[in-house]
Short mmCIF file of C-alpha atoms in Angstrom, two decimals:
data_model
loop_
_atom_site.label_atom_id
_atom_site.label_comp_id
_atom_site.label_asym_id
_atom_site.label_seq_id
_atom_site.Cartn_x
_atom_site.Cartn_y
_atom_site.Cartn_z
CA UNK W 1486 90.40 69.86 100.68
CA UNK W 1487 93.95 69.84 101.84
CA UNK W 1488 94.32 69.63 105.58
CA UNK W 1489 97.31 71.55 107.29
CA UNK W 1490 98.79 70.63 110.46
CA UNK W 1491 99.14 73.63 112.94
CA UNK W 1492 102.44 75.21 113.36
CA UNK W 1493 104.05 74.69 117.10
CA UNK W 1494 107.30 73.86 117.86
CA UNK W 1495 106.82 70.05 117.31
CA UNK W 1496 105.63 70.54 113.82
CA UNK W 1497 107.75 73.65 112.82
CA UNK W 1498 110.53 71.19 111.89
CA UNK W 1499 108.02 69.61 109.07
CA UNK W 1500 107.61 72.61 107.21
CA UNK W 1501 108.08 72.65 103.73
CA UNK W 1502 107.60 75.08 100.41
CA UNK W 1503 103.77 74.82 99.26
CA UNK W 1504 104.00 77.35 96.13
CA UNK W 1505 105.94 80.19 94.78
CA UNK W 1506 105.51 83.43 92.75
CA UNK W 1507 107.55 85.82 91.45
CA UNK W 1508 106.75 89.19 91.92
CA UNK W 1509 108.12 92.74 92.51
CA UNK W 1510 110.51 93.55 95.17
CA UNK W 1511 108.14 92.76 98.13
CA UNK W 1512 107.65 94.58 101.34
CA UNK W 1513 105.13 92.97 103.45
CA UNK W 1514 102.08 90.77 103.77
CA UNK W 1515 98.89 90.42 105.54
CA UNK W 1516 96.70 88.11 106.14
CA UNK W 1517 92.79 88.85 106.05
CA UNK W 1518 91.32 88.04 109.65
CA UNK W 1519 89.22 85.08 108.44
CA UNK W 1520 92.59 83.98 106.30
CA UNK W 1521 90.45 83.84 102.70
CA UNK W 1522 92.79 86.68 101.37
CA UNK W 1523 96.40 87.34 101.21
CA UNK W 1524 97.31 90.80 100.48
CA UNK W 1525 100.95 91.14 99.19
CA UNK W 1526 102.78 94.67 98.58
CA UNK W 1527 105.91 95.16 96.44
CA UNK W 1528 107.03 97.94 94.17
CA UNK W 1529 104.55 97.31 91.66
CA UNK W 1530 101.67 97.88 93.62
CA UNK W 1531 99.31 95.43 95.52
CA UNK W 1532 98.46 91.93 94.76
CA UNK W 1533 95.36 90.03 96.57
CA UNK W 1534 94.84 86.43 96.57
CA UNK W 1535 91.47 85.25 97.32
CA UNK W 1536 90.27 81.36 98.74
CA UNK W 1537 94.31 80.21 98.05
CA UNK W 1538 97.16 81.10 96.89
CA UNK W 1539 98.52 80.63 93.40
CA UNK W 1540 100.12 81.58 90.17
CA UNK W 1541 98.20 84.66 89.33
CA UNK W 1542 96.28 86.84 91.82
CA UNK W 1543 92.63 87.74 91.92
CA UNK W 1544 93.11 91.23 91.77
CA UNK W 1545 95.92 93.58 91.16
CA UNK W 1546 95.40 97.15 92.65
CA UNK W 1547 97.88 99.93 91.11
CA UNK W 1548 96.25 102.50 92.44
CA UNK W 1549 99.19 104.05 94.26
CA UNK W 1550 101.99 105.85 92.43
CA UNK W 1551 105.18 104.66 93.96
CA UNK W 1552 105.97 101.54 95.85
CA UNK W 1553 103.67 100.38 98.64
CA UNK W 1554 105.87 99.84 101.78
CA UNK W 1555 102.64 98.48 104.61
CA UNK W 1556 99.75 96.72 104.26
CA UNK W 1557 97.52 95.95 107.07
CA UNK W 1558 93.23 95.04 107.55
CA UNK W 1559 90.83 96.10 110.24
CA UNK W 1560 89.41 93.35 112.37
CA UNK W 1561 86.07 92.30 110.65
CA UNK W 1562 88.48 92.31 107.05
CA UNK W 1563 86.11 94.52 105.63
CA UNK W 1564 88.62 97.22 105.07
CA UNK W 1565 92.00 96.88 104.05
CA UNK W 1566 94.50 99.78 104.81
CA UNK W 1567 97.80 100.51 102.60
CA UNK W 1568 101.05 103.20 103.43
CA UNK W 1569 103.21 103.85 100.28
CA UNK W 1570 106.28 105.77 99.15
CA UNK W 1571 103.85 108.35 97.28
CA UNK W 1572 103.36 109.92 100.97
CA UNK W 1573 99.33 108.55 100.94
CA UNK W 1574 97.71 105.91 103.11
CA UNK W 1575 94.93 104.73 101.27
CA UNK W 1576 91.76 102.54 102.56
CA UNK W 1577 90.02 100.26 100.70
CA UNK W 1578 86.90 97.92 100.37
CA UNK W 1579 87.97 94.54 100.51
CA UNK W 1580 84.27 93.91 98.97
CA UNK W 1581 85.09 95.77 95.80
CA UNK W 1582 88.92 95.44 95.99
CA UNK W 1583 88.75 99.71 95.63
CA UNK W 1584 90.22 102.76 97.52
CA UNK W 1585 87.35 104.32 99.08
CA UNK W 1586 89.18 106.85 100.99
CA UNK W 1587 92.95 108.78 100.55
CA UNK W 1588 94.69 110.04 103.26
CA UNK W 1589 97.58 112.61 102.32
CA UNK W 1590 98.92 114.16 105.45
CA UNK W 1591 102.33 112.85 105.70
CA UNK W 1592 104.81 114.85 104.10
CA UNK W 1593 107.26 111.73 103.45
CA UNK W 1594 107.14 108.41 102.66
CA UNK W 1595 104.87 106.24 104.79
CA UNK W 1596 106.81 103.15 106.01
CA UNK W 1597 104.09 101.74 108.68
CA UNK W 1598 100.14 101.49 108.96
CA UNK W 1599 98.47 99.81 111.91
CA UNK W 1600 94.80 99.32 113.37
CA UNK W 1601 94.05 98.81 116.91
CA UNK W 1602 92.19 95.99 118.09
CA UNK W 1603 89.05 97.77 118.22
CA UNK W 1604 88.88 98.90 114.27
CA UNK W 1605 88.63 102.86 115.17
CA UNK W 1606 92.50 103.98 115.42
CA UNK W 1607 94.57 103.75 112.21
CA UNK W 1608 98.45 105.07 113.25
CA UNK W 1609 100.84 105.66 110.08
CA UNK W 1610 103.89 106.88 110.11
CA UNK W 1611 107.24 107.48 107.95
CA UNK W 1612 110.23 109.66 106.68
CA UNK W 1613 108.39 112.62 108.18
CA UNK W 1614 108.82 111.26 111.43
CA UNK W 1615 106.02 111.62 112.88
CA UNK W 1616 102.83 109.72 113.63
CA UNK W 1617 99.26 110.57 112.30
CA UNK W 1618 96.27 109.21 113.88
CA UNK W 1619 92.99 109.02 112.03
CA UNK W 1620 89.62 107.89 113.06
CA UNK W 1621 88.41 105.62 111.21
CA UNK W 1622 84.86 105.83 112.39
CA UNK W 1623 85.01 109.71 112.24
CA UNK W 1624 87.08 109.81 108.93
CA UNK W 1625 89.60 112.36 110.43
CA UNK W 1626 92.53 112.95 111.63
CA UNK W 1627 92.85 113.50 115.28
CA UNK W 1628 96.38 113.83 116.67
CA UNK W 1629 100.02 113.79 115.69
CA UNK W 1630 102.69 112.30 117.85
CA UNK W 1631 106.23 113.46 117.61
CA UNK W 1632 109.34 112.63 119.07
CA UNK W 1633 111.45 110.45 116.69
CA UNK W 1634 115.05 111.85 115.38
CA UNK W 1635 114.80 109.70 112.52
CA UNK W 1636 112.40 107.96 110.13
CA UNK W 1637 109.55 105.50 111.73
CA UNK W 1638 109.64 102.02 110.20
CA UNK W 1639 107.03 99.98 112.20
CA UNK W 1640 104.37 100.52 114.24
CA UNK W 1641 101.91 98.21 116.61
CA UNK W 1642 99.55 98.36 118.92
CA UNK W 1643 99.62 96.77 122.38
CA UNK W 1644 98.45 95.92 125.94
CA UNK W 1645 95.10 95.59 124.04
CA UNK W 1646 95.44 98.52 122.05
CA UNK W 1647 96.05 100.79 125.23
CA UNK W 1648 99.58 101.79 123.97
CA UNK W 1649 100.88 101.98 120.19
CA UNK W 1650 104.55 100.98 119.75
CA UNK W 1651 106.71 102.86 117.22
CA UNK W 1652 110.37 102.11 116.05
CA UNK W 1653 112.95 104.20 114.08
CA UNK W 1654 116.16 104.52 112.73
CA UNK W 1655 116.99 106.09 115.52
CA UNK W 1656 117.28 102.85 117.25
CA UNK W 1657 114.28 103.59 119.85
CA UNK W 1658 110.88 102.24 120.11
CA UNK W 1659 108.97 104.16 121.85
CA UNK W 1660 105.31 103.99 123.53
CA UNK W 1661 102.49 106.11 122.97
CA UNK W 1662 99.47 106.00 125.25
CA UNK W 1663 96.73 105.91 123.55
CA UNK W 1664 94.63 108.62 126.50
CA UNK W 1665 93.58 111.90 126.22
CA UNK W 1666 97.08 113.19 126.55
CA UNK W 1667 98.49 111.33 123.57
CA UNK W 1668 102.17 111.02 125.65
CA UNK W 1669 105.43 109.29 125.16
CA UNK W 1670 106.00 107.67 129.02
CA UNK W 1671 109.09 107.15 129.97
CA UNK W 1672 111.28 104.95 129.71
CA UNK W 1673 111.77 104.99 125.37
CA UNK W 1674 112.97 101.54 124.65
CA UNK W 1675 116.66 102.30 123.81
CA UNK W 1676 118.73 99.60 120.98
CA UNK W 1677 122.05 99.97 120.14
CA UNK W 1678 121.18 100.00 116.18
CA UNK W 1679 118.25 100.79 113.88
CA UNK W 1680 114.75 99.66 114.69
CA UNK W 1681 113.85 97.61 111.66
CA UNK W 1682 110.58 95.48 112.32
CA UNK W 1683 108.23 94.90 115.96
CA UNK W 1684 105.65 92.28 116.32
CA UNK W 1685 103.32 92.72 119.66
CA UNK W 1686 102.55 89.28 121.37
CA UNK W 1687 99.24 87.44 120.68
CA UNK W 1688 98.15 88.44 124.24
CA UNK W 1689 99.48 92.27 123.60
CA UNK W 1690 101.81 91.63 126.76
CA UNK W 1691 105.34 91.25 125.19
CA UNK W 1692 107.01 92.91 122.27
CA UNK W 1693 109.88 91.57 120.25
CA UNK W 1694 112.10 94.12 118.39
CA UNK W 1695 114.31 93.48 115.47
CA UNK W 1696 117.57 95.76 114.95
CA UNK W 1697 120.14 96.17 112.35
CA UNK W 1698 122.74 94.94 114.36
CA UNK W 1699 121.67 90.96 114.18
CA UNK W 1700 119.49 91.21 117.61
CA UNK W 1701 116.20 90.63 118.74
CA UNK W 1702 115.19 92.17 121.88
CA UNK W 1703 111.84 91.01 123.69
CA UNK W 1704 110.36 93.70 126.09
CA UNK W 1705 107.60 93.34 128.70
CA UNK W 1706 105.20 96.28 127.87
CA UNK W 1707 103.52 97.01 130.92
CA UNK W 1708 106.75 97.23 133.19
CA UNK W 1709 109.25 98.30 129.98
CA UNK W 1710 111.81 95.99 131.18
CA UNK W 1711 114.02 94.29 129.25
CA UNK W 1712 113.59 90.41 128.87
CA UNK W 1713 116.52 89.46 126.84
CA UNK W 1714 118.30 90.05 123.43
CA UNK W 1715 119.71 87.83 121.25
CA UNK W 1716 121.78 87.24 117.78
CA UNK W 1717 119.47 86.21 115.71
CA UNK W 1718 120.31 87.36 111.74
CA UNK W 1719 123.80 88.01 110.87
CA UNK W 1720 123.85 91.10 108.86
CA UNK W 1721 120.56 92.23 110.49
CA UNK W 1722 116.88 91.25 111.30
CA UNK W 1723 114.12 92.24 108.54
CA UNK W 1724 111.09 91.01 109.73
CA UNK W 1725 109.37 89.25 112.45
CA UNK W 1726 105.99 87.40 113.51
CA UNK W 1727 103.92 85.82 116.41
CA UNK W 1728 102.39 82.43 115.39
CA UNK W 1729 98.72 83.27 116.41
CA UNK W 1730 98.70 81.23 120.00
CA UNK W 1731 102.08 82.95 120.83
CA UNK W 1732 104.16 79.45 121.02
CA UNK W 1733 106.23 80.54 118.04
CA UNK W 1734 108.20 83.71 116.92
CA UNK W 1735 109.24 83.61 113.18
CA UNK W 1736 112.08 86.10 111.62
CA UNK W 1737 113.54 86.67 109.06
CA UNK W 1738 116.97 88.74 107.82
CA UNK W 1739 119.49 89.71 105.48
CA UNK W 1740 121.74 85.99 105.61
CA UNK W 1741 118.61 84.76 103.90
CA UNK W 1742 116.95 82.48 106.13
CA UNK W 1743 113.85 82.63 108.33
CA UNK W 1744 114.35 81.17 111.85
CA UNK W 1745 111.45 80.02 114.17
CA UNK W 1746 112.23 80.53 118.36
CA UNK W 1747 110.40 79.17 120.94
CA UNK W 1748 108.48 82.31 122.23
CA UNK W 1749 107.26 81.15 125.81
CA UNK W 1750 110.71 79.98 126.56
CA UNK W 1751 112.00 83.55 125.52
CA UNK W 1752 109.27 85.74 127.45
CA UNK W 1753 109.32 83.48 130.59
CA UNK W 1754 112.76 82.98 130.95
CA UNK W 1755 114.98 84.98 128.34
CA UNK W 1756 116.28 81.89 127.25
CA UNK W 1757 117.32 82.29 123.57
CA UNK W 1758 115.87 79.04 121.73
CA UNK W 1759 116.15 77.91 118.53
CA UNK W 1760 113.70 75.68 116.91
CA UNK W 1761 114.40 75.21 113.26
CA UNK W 1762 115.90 76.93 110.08
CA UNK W 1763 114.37 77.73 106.45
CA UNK W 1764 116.88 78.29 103.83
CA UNK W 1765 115.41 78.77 100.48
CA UNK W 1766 115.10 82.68 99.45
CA UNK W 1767 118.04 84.11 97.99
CA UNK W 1768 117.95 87.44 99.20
CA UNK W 1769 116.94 88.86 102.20
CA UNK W 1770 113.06 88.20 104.09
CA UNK W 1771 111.90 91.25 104.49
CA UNK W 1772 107.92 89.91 105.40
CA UNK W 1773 106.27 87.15 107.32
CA UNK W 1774 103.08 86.39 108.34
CA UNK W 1775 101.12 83.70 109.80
CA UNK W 1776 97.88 82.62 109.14
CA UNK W 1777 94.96 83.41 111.62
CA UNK W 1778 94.33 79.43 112.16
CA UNK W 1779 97.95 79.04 112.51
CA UNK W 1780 98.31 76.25 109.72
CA UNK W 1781 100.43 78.45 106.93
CA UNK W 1782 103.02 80.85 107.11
CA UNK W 1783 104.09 82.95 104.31
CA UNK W 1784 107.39 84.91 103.68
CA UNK W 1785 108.54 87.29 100.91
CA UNK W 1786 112.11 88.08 100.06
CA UNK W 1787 114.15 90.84 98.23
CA UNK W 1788 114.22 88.43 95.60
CA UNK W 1789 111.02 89.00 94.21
CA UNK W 1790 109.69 85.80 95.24
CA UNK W 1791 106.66 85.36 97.62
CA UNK W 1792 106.75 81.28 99.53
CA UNK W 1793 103.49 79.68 101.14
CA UNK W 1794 104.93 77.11 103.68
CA UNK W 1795 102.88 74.25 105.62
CA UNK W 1796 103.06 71.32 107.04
CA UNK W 1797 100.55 69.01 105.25
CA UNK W 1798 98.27 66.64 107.36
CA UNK W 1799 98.97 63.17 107.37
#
């Protein structure tokens, strides 16, 4: 078996390519919780990799009608949840690799799925602008949050699943708590360009926005201050992820590359630090996603291609 040296930011530099596929025009990944399956979405549908990753995937699921545009999976992996263009989120046994259950209550395109920490709450949102919230336990919907000017594009929970963070177009995240009065508190998280991608902090304590206009801004969720913002991407920031023990923030943009910042230094003291630099897709990374043991990350491009990267054992 091929050992894999974890990724911190004195191995980060080691990173190299592991394999490559070609695929459809790919919009994000995730990463089963016990890391035995890689789900990736693209235009053409879903593709799942089971016990590695390579040429051909175990199972291809077509099952939605126009591109899928979120994947994400509960927290025992058992159920796998998926947002698409055709206005459905649909849930599926990871067991039997089938939709079990469609939801169709958005009106638009669904952009963003997320689970809280506990496995009830699935939030989705989309072009509709608004945010559904179904019970998963209950199998029904039970609230809508509105609020956004523009269409949602990511959503997270945080602070342990006590708030869920939404961002938009209309270059705000803003922060639902999750109580029985289902509010927006003040302050809304204001950017001065489009909300693209948010990734919550391993802890749930700090969140790191990417915009349109080449920054990343990392917020402090309980107090909704500010921490810093930095250039990261020039043309914009796609994607981002939190290496599982928090040391690392990966992202990803439209000049092609995927960058990897020391996230302690950043949270602690707002000091914008750059570890190392990955230049191999052609086009745009518009997903990352670490494995949960840390070891792998993978990254998918808007040039059809999805890349496993590691840093192989000596």
């Amino acid at each position: 078996m091929t050992l894999f040296t974890p990724l911190r930011p004195d191995t980060v530099h080691a990173l190299s390519p592991l394999f490559q596929v070609s695929c459809g025009f790919v919009t994000d990944l995730a990463w089963s919780p016990d890391g035995d399956m890689l789900a990736v979405a693209h235009g053409a549908g879903i593709w799942l990799y089971e016990g590695g990753f390579s040429a051909q995937p175990s199972l291809v699921l077509p099952e939605h009608t126009a591109p899928v545009k979120s994947i994400t999976f509960n927290p025992t992996g058992l159920v796998m949840v998926s947002g698409s263009a055709d206005t459905t989120v649909r849930l599926w046994l990871t067991s039997r690799a089938r939709s079990f259950y469609i939801y169709r209550g958005h009106s638009g395109g669904v952009n963003a799925v997320a689970v809280s920490p506990c496995g009830r709450l699935l939030a989705s949102a989309g072009g509709d602008r608004e945010i559904r919230l179904f019970d998963m336990k209950e199998s029904a919907a039970s609230n809508v949050l509105r609020g956004h000017t523009h269409e949602i594009t990511s959503l997270a929970f945080g602070l342990g699943g006590r708030v869920l963070i939404s961002g938009s177009w209309d270059k705000t995240a803003r922060l639902w708590s999750l109580d029985e009065t289902w509010r927006c508190p003040q302050p809304v998280l204001e950017h001065r360009d489009w909300v693209r991608a948010l990734a919550v902090s391993p802890d749930g304590h700090t969140l790191a926005v990417a915009c349109k206009d080449s920054l990343i801004a990392f917020w402090h969720l309980e107090s909704c201050a500010l921490i810093c913002s930095f250039p990261a991407h020039e043309g914009g920031v796609d994607s981002l992820a939190f290496s599982p023990d928090g040391a690392l923030l990966a992202s990803g943009g439209r000049d092609h590359a995927i960058k990897f910042w020391d996230a302690e230094k950043l949270s602690k003291s707002g000091e914008s630090a750059l570890i190392h630099r990955l230049d191999r897709h052609q086009k745009p990374v518009l997903a990352l996603a670490f494995s949960p043991n840390g070891a792998l990350l993978v990254s998918g491009s808007g040039d059809n291609t999805v890349c496993l990267w590691g840093v192989r054992a000596d």
